Coordinates of N, CA and C in Angstrom, one line a residue:
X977 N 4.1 11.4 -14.5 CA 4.1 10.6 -13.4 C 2.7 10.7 -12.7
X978 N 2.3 9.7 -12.4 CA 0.5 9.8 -11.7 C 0.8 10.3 -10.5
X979 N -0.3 10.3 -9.7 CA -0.3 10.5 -8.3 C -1.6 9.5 -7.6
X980 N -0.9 8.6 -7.1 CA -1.6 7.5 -6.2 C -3.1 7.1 -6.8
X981 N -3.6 7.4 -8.4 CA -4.5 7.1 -8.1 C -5.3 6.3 -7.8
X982 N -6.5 5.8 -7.7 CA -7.1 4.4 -7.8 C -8.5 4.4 -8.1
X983 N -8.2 2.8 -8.8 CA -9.4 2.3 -10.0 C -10.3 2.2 -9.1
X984 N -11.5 2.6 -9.9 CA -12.5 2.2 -8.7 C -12.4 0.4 -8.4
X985 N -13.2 -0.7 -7.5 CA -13.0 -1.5 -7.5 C -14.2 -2.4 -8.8
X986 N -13.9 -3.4 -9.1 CA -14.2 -4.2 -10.1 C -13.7 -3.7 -11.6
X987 N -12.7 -2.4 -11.5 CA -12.4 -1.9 -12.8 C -11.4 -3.1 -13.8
X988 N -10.5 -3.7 -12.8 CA -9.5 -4.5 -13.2 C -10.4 -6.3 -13.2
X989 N -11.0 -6.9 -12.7 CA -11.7 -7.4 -13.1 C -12.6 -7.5 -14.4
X990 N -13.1 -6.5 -14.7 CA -13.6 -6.4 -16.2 C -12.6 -6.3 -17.5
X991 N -12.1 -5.2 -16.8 CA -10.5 -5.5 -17.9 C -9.4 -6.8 -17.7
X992 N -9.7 -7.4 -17.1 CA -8.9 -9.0 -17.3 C -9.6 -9.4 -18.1
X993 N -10.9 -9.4 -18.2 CA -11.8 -10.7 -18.4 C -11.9 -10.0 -19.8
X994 N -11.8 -8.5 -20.7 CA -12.2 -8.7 -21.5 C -10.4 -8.6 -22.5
X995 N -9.4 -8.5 -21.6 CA -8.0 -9.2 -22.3 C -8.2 -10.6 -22.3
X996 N -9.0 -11.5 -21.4 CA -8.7 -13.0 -21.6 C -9.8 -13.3 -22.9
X997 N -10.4 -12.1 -22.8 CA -11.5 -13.1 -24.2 C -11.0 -12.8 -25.8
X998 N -10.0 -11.6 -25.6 CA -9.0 -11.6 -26.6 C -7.8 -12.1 -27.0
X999 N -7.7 -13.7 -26.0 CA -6.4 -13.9 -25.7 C -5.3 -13.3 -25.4
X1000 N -5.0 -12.2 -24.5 CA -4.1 -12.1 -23.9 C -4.0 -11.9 -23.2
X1001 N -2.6 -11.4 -22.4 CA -1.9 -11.5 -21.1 C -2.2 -10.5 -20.3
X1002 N -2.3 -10.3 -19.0 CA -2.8 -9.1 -18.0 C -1.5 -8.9 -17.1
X1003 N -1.1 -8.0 -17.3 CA 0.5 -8.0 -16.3 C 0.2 -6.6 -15.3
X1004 N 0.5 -7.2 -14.0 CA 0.7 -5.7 -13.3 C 1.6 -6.0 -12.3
X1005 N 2.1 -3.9 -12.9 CA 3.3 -3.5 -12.1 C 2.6 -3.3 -11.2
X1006 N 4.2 -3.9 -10.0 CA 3.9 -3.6 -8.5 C 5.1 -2.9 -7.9
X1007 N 5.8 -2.1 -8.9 CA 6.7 -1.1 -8.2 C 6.6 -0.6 -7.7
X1008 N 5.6 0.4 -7.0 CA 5.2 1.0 -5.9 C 4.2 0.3 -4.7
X1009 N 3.3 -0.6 -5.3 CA 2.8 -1.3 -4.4 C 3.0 -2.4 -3.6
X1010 N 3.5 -2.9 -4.1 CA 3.9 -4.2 -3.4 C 4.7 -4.6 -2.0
X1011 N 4.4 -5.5 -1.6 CA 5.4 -6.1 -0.1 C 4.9 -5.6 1.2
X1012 N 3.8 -5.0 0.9 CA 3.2 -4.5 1.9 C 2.8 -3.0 2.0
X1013 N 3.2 -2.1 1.1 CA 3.2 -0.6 1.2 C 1.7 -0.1 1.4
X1014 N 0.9 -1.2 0.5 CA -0.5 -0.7 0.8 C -1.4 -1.0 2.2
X1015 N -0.7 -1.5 3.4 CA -1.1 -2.0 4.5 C -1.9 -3.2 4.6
X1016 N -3.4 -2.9 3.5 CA -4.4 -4.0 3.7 C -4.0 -5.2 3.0
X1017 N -3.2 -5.3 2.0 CA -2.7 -6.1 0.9 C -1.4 -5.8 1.0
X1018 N -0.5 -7.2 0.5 CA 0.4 -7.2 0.5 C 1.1 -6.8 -1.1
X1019 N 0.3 -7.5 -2.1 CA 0.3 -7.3 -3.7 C -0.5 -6.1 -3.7
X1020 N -0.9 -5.1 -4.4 CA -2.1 -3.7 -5.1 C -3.0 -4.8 -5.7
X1021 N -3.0 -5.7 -6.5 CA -3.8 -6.8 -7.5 C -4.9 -7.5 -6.2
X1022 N -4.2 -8.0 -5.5 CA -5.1 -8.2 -4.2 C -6.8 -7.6 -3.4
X1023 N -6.1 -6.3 -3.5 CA -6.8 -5.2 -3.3 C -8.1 -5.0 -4.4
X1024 N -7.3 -5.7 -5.4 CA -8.6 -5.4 -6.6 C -9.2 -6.8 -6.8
X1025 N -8.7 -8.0 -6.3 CA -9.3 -9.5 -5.9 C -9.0 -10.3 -7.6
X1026 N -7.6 -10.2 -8.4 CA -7.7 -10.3 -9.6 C -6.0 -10.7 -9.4
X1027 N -6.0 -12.1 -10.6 CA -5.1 -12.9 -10.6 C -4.3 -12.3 -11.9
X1028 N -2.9 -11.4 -11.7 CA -2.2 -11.2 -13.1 C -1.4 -12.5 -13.7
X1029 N -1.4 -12.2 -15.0 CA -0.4 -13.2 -15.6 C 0.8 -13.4 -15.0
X1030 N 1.5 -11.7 -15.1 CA 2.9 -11.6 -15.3 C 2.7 -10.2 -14.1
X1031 N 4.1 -10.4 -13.1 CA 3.9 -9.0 -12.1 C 4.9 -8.8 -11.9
X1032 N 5.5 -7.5 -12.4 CA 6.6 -6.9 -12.3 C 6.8 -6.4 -10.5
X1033 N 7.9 -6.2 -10.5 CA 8.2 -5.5 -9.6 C 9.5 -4.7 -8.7
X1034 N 10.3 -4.1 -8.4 CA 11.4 -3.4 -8.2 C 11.3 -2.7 -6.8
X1035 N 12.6 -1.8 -6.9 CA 12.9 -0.6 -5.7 C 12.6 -1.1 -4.4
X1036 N 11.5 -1.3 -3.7 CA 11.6 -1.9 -2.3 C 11.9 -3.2 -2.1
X1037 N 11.9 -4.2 -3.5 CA 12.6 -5.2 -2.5 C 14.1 -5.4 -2.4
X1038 N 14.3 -4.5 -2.8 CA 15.9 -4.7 -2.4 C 16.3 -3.8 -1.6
X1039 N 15.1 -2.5 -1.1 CA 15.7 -2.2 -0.2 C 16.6 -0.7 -0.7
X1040 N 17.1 -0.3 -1.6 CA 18.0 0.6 -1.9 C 19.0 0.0 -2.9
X1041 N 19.1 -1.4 -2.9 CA 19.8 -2.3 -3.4 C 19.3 -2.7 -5.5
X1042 N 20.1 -2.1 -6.5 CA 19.4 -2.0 -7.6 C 18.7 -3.5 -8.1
X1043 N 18.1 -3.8 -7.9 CA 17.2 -5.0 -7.9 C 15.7 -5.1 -8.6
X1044 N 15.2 -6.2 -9.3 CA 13.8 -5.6 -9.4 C 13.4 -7.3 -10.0
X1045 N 12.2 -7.3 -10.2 CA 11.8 -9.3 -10.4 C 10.5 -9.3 -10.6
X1046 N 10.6 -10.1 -11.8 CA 9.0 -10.4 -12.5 C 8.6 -11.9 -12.2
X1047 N 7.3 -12.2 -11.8 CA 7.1 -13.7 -11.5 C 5.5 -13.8 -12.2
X1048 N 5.5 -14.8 -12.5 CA 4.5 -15.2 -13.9 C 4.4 -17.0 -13.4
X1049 N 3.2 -17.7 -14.7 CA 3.2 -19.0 -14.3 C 4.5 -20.0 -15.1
X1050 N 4.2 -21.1 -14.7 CA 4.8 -22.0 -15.5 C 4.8 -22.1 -16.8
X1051 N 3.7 -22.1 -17.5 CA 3.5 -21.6 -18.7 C 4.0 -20.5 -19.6
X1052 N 4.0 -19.4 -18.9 CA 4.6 -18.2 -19.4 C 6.1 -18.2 -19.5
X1053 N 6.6 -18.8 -18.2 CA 8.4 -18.8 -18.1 C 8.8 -20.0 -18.9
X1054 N 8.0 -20.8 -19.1 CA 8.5 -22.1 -20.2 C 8.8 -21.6 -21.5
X1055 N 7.7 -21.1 -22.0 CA 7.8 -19.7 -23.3 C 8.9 -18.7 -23.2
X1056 N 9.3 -18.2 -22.0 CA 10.2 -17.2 -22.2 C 11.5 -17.9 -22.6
X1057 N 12.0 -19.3 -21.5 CA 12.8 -19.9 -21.9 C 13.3 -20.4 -22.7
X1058 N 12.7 -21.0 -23.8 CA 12.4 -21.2 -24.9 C 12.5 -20.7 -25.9
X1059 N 12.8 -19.2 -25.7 CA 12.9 -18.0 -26.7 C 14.3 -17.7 -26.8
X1060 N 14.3 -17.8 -27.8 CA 16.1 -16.9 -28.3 C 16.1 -15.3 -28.0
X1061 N 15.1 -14.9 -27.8 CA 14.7 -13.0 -28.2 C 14.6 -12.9 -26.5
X1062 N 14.8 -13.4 -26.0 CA 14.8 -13.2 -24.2 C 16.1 -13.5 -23.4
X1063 N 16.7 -12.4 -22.7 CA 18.1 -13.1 -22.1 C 18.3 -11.8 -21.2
X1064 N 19.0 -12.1 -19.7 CA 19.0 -10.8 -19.2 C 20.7 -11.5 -18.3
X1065 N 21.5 -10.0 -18.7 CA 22.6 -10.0 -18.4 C 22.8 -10.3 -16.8
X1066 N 22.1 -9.5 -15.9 CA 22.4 -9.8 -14.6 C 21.0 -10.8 -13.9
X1067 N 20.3 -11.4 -14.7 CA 19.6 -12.1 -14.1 C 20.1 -13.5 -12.7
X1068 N 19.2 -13.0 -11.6 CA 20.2 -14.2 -10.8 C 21.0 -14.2 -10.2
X1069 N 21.7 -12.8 -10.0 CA 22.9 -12.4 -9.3 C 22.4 -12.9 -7.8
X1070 N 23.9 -13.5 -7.0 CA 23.9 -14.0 -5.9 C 23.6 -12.8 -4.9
X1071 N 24.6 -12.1 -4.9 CA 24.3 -10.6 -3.6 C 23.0 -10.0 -4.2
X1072 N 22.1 -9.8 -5.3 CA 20.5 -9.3 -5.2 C 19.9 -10.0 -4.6
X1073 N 19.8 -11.5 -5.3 CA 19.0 -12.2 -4.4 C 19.0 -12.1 -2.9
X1074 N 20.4 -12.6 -2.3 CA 20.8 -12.7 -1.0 C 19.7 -11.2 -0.2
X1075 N 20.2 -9.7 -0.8 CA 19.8 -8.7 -0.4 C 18.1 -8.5 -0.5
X1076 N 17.7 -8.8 -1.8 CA 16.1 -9.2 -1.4 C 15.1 -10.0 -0.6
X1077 N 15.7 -11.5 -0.2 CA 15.7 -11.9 0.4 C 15.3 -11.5 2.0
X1078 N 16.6 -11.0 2.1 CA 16.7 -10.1 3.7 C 15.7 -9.1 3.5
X1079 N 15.6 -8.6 3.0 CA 14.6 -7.2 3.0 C 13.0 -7.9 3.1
X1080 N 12.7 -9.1 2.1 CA 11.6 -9.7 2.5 C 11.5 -10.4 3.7
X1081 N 12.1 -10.9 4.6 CA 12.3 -11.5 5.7 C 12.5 -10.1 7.0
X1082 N 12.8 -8.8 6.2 CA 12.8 -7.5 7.7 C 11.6 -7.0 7.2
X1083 N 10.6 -7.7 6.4 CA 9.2 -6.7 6.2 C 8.3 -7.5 7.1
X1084 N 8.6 -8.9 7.1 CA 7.7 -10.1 7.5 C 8.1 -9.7 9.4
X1085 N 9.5 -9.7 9.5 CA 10.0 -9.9 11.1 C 9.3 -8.7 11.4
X1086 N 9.7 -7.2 11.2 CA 9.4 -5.7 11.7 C 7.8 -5.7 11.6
X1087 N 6.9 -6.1 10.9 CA 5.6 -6.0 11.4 C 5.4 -4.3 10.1
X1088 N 6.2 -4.6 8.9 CA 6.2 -3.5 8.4 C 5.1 -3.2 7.6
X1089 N 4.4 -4.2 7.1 CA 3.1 -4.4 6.6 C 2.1 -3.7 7.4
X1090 N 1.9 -4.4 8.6 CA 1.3 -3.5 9.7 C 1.5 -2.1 9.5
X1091 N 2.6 -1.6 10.0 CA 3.1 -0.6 10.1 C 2.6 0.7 8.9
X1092 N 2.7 0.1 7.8 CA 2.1 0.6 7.0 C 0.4 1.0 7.0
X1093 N 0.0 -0.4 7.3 CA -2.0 0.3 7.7 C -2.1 1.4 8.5
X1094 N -1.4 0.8 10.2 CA -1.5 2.4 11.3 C -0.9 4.0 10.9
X1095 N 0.3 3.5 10.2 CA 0.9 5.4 10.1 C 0.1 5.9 9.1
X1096 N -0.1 5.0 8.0 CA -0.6 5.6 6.7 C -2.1 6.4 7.0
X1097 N -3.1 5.0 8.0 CA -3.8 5.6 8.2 C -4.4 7.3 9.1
X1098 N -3.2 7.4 10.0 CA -2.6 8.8 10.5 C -2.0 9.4 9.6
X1099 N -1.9 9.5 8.6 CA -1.3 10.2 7.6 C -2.2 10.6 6.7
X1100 N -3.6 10.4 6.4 CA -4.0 10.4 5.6 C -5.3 11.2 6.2
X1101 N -5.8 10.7 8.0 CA -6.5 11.6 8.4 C -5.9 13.2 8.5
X1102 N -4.9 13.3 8.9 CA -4.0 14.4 9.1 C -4.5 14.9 7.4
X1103 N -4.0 14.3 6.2 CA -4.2 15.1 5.3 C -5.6 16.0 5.0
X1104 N -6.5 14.7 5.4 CA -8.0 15.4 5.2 C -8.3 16.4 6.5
X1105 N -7.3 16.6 7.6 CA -7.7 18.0 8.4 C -6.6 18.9 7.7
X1106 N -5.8 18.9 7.3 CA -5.2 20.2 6.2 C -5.8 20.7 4.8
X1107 N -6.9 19.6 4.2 CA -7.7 20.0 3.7 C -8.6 20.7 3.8
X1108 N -9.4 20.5 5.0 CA -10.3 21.4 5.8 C -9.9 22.6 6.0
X1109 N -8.8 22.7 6.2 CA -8.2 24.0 6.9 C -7.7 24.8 6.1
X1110 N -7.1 24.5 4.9 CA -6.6 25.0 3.6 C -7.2 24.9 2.6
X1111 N -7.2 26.2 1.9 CA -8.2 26.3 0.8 C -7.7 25.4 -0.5
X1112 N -6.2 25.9 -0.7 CA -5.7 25.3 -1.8 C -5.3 24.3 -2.3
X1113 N -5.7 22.9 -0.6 CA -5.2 21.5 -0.9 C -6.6 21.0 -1.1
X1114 N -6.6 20.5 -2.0 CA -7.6 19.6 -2.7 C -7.7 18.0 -2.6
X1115 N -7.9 17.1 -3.6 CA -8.0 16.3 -3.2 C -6.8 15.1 -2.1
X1116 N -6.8 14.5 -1.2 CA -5.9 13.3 -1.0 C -6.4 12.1 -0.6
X1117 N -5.5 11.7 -1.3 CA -5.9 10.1 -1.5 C -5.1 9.0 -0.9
X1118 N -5.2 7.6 -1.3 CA -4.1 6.8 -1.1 C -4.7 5.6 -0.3
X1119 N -3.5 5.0 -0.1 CA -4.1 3.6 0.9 C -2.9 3.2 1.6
X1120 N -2.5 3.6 2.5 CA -1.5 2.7 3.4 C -0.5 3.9 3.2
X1121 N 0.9 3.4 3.2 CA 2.0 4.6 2.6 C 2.0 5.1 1.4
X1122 N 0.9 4.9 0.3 CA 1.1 4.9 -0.7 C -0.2 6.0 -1.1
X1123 N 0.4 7.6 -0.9 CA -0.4 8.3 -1.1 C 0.2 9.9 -1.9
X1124 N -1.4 10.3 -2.0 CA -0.7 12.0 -2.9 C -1.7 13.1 -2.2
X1125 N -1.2 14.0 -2.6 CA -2.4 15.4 -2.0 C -2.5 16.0 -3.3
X1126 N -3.4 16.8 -3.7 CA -3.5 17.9 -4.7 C -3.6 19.4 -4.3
X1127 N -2.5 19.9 -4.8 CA -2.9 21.2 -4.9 C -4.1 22.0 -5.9
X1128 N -4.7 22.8 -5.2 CA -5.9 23.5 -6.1 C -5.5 25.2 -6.4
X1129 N -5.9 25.9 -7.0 CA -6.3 27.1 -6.3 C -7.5 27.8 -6.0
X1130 N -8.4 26.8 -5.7 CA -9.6 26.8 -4.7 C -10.5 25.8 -5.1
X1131 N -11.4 25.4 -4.1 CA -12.0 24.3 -4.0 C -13.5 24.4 -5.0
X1132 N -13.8 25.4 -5.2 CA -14.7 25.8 -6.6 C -14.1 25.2 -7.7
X1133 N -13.3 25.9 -8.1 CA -13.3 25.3 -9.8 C -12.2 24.2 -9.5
X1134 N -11.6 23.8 -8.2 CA -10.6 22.7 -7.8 C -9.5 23.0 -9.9
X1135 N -9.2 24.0 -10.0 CA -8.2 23.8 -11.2 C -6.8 23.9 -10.4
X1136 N -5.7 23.3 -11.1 CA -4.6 23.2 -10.6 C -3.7 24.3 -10.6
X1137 N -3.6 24.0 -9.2 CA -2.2 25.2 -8.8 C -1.1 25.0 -9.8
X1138 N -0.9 26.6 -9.8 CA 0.8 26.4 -11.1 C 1.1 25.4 -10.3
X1139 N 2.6 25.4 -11.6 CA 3.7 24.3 -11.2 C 4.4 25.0 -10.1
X1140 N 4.7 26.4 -10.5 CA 5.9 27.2 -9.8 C 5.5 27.7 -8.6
X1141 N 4.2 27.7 -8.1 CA 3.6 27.6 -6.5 C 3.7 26.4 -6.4
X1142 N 3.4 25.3 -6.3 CA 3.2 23.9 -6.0 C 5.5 24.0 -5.8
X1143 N 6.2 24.2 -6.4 CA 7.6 24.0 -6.2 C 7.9 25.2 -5.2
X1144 N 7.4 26.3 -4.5 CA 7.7 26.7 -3.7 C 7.4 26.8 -2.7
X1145 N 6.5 25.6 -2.2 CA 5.8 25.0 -1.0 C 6.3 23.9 -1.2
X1146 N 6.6 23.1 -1.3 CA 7.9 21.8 -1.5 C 9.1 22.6 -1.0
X1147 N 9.9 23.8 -1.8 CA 10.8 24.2 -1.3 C 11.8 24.4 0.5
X1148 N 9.9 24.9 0.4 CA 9.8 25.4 2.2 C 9.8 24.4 3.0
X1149 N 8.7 23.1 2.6 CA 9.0 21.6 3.1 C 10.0 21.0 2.6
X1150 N 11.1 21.2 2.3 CA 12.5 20.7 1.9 C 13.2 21.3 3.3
X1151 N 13.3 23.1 3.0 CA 14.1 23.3 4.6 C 13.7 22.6 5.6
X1152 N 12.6 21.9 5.8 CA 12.1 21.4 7.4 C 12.0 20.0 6.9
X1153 N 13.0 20.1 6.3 CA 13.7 18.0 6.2 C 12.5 17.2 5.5
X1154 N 11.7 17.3 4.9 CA 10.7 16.8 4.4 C 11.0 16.8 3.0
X1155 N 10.5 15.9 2.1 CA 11.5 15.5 0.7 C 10.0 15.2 0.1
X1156 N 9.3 15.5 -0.9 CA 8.2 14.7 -1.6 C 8.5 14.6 -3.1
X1157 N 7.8 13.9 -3.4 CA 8.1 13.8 -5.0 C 6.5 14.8 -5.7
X1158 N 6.7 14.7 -6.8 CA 5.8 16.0 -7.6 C 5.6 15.2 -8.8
X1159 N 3.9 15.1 -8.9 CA 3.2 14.4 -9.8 C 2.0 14.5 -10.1
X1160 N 1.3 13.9 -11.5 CA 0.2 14.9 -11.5 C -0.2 15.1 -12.7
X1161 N -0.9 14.7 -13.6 CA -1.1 15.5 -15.2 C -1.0 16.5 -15.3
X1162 N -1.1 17.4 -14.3 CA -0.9 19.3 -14.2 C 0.3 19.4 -13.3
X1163 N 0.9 18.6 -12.9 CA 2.2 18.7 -11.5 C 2.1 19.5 -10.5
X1164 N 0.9 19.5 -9.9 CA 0.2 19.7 -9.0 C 0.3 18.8 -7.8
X1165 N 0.6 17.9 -7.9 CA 0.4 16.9 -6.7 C 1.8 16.8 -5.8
X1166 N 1.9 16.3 -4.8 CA 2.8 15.8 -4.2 C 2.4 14.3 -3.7
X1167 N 3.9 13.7 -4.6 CA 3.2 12.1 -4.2 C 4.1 11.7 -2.5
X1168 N 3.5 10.8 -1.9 CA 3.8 10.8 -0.4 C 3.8 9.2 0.1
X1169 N 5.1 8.7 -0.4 CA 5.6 7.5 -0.3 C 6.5 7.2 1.0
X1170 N 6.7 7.4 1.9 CA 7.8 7.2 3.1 C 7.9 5.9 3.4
X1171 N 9.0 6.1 3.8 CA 10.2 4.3 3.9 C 8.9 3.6 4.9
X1172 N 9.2 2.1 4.8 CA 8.2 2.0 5.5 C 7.7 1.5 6.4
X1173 N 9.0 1.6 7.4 CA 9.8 1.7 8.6 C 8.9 3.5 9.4
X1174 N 8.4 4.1 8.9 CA 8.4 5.6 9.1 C 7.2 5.5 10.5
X1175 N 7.6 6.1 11.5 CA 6.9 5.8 12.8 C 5.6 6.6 12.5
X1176 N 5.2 6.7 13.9 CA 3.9 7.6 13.8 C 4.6 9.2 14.2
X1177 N 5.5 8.8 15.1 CA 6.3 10.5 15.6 C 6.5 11.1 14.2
X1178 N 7.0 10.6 13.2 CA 7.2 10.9 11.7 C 6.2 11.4 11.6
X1179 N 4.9 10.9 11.6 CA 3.7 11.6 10.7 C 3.2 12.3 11.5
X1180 N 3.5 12.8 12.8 CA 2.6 14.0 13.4 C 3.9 15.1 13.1
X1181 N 5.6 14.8 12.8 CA 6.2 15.8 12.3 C 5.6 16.4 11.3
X1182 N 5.5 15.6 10.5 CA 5.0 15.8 9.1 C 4.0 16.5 8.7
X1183 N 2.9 16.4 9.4 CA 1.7 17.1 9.0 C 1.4 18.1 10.2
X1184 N 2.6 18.5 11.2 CA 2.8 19.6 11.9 C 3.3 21.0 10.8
X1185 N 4.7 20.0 10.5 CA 5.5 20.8 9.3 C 4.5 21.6 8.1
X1186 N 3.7 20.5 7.3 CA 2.6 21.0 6.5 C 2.2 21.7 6.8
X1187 N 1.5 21.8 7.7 CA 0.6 22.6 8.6 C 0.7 24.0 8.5
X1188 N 2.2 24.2 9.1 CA 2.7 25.6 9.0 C 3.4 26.3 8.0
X1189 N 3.8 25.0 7.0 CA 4.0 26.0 5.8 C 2.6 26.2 5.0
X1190 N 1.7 25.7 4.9 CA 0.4 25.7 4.0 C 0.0 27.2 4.7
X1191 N 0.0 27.1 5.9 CA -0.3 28.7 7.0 C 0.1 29.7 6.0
X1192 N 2.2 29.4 6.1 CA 2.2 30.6 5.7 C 2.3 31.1 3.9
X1193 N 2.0 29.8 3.1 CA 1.7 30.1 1.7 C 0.5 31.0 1.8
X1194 N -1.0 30.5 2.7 CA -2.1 31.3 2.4 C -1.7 32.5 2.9
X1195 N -1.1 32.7 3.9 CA -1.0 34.4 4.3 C -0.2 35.1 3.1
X1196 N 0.6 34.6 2.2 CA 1.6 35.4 1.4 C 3.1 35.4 1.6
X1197 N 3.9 34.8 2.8 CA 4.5 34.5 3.6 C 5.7 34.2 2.9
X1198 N 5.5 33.2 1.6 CA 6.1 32.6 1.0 C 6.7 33.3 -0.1
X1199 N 7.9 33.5 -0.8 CA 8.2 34.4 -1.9 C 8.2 33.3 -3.2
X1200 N 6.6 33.2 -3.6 CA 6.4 32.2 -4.9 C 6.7 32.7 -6.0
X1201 N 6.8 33.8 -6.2 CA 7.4 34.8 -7.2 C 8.8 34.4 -7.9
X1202 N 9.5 34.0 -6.6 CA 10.8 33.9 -7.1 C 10.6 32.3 -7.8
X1203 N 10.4 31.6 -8.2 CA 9.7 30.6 -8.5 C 9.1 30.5 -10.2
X1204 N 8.0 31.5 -10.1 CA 7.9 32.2 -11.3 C 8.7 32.2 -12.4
X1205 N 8.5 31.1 -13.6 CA 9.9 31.2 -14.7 C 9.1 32.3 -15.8
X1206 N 8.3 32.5 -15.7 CA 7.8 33.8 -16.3 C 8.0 35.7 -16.0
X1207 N 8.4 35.6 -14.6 CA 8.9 36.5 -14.1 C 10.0 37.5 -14.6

């Protein structure tokens, strides 16, 4: 599982253009990005100024609700229709729709798009002053609600903190109600997606809570040992 990263910009522009000169199709997922999560954009494609064929997408628009929907041109859905080798059991269900619907209509009313630029952006300064302050958090990134931190064990050779320390600083952020997901080519990272509804009082909890568990990992504080599947 990645951790938030991002193309530089014009990267997806040159890769369209050198799928269109091979004839084919450019599709991008927007399961994590989409509907607003990224603040400045409401699509991630946007962000990179590039028109996809085909754009998947799931999980937030329904809200909690198992839902997910791909939208493409006329062209493309004429072809799918058309095909015998294409057919989807629950395509079109009345209560997904109904429930996606509403959930796009409480992102538009709530100002959750918004919402997303201001907290993210306090969320993300907060990360880069616990970087400052801690040796072991390395890079963070992200754009809107849609971010990760990296664990290091030091900012010289920035190599990845085990797995089994990086899970016993999550642990300690678990008791103090804080939930992250863990990602990462080395599973170092903590990816840092909140609902996105999530106030600002949320993110100065948040990066209070960090704060003082990152404290007491660097003092020793923390029993990572037990953690240890080598132990």
């Amino acid at each position: 599982m990645g951790a938030a990263l991002q193309q530089t910009r014009g990267f997806y522009k040159q890769v369209y253009e050198i799928t269109k000169e091979f004839g084919g199709i450019n599709v991008m997922d927007e399961v994590q990005t989409a509907f607003g999560r990224l603040g400045s954009h409401y699509w991630g494609f946007e962000y990179h100024d590039v028109k996809p064929d085909i754009i998947t997408a799931a999980k937030s628009i329904g809200n909690g609700f198992p839902l997910a929907m791909c939208a493409t041109s006329p062209e493309i859905a004429t072809a799918f229709a058309n095909s015998a080798l294409h057919f989807n059991t629950f395509g079109g269900n009345a209560i997904a729709c109904a429930t996606g619907l509403a959930t796009l209509q409480a992102i538009d009313e709530d100002g959750l798009q918004e919402n997303c630029r201001v907290v993210g952006t306090r969320f993300l300064e907060g990360f880069n002053e616990l970087r400052a302050a801690h040796e072991f958090v390395g890079d963070c990134r992200g754009q809107g609600l849609f971010m990760a931190m990296e664990f290091v064990t030091d900012k010289t050779t920035n190599n990845p903190l085990p797995v089994y320390m990086v899970q016993a600083i999550m642990e300690e952020l678990k008791d103090r109600r804080l939930i992250f997901g863990r990602g990462g080519l080395f599973g170092n990272c903590i990816r840092i997606q909140p609902p996105m509804c999530v106030s600002e009082e949320d993110a100065e909890y948040t990066l209070a809570m960090m704060d003082e568990v990152f404290t007491e990992f660097s003092e020793g504080k923390i029993d990572v040992e037990a953690f240890n599947p080598n132990k």
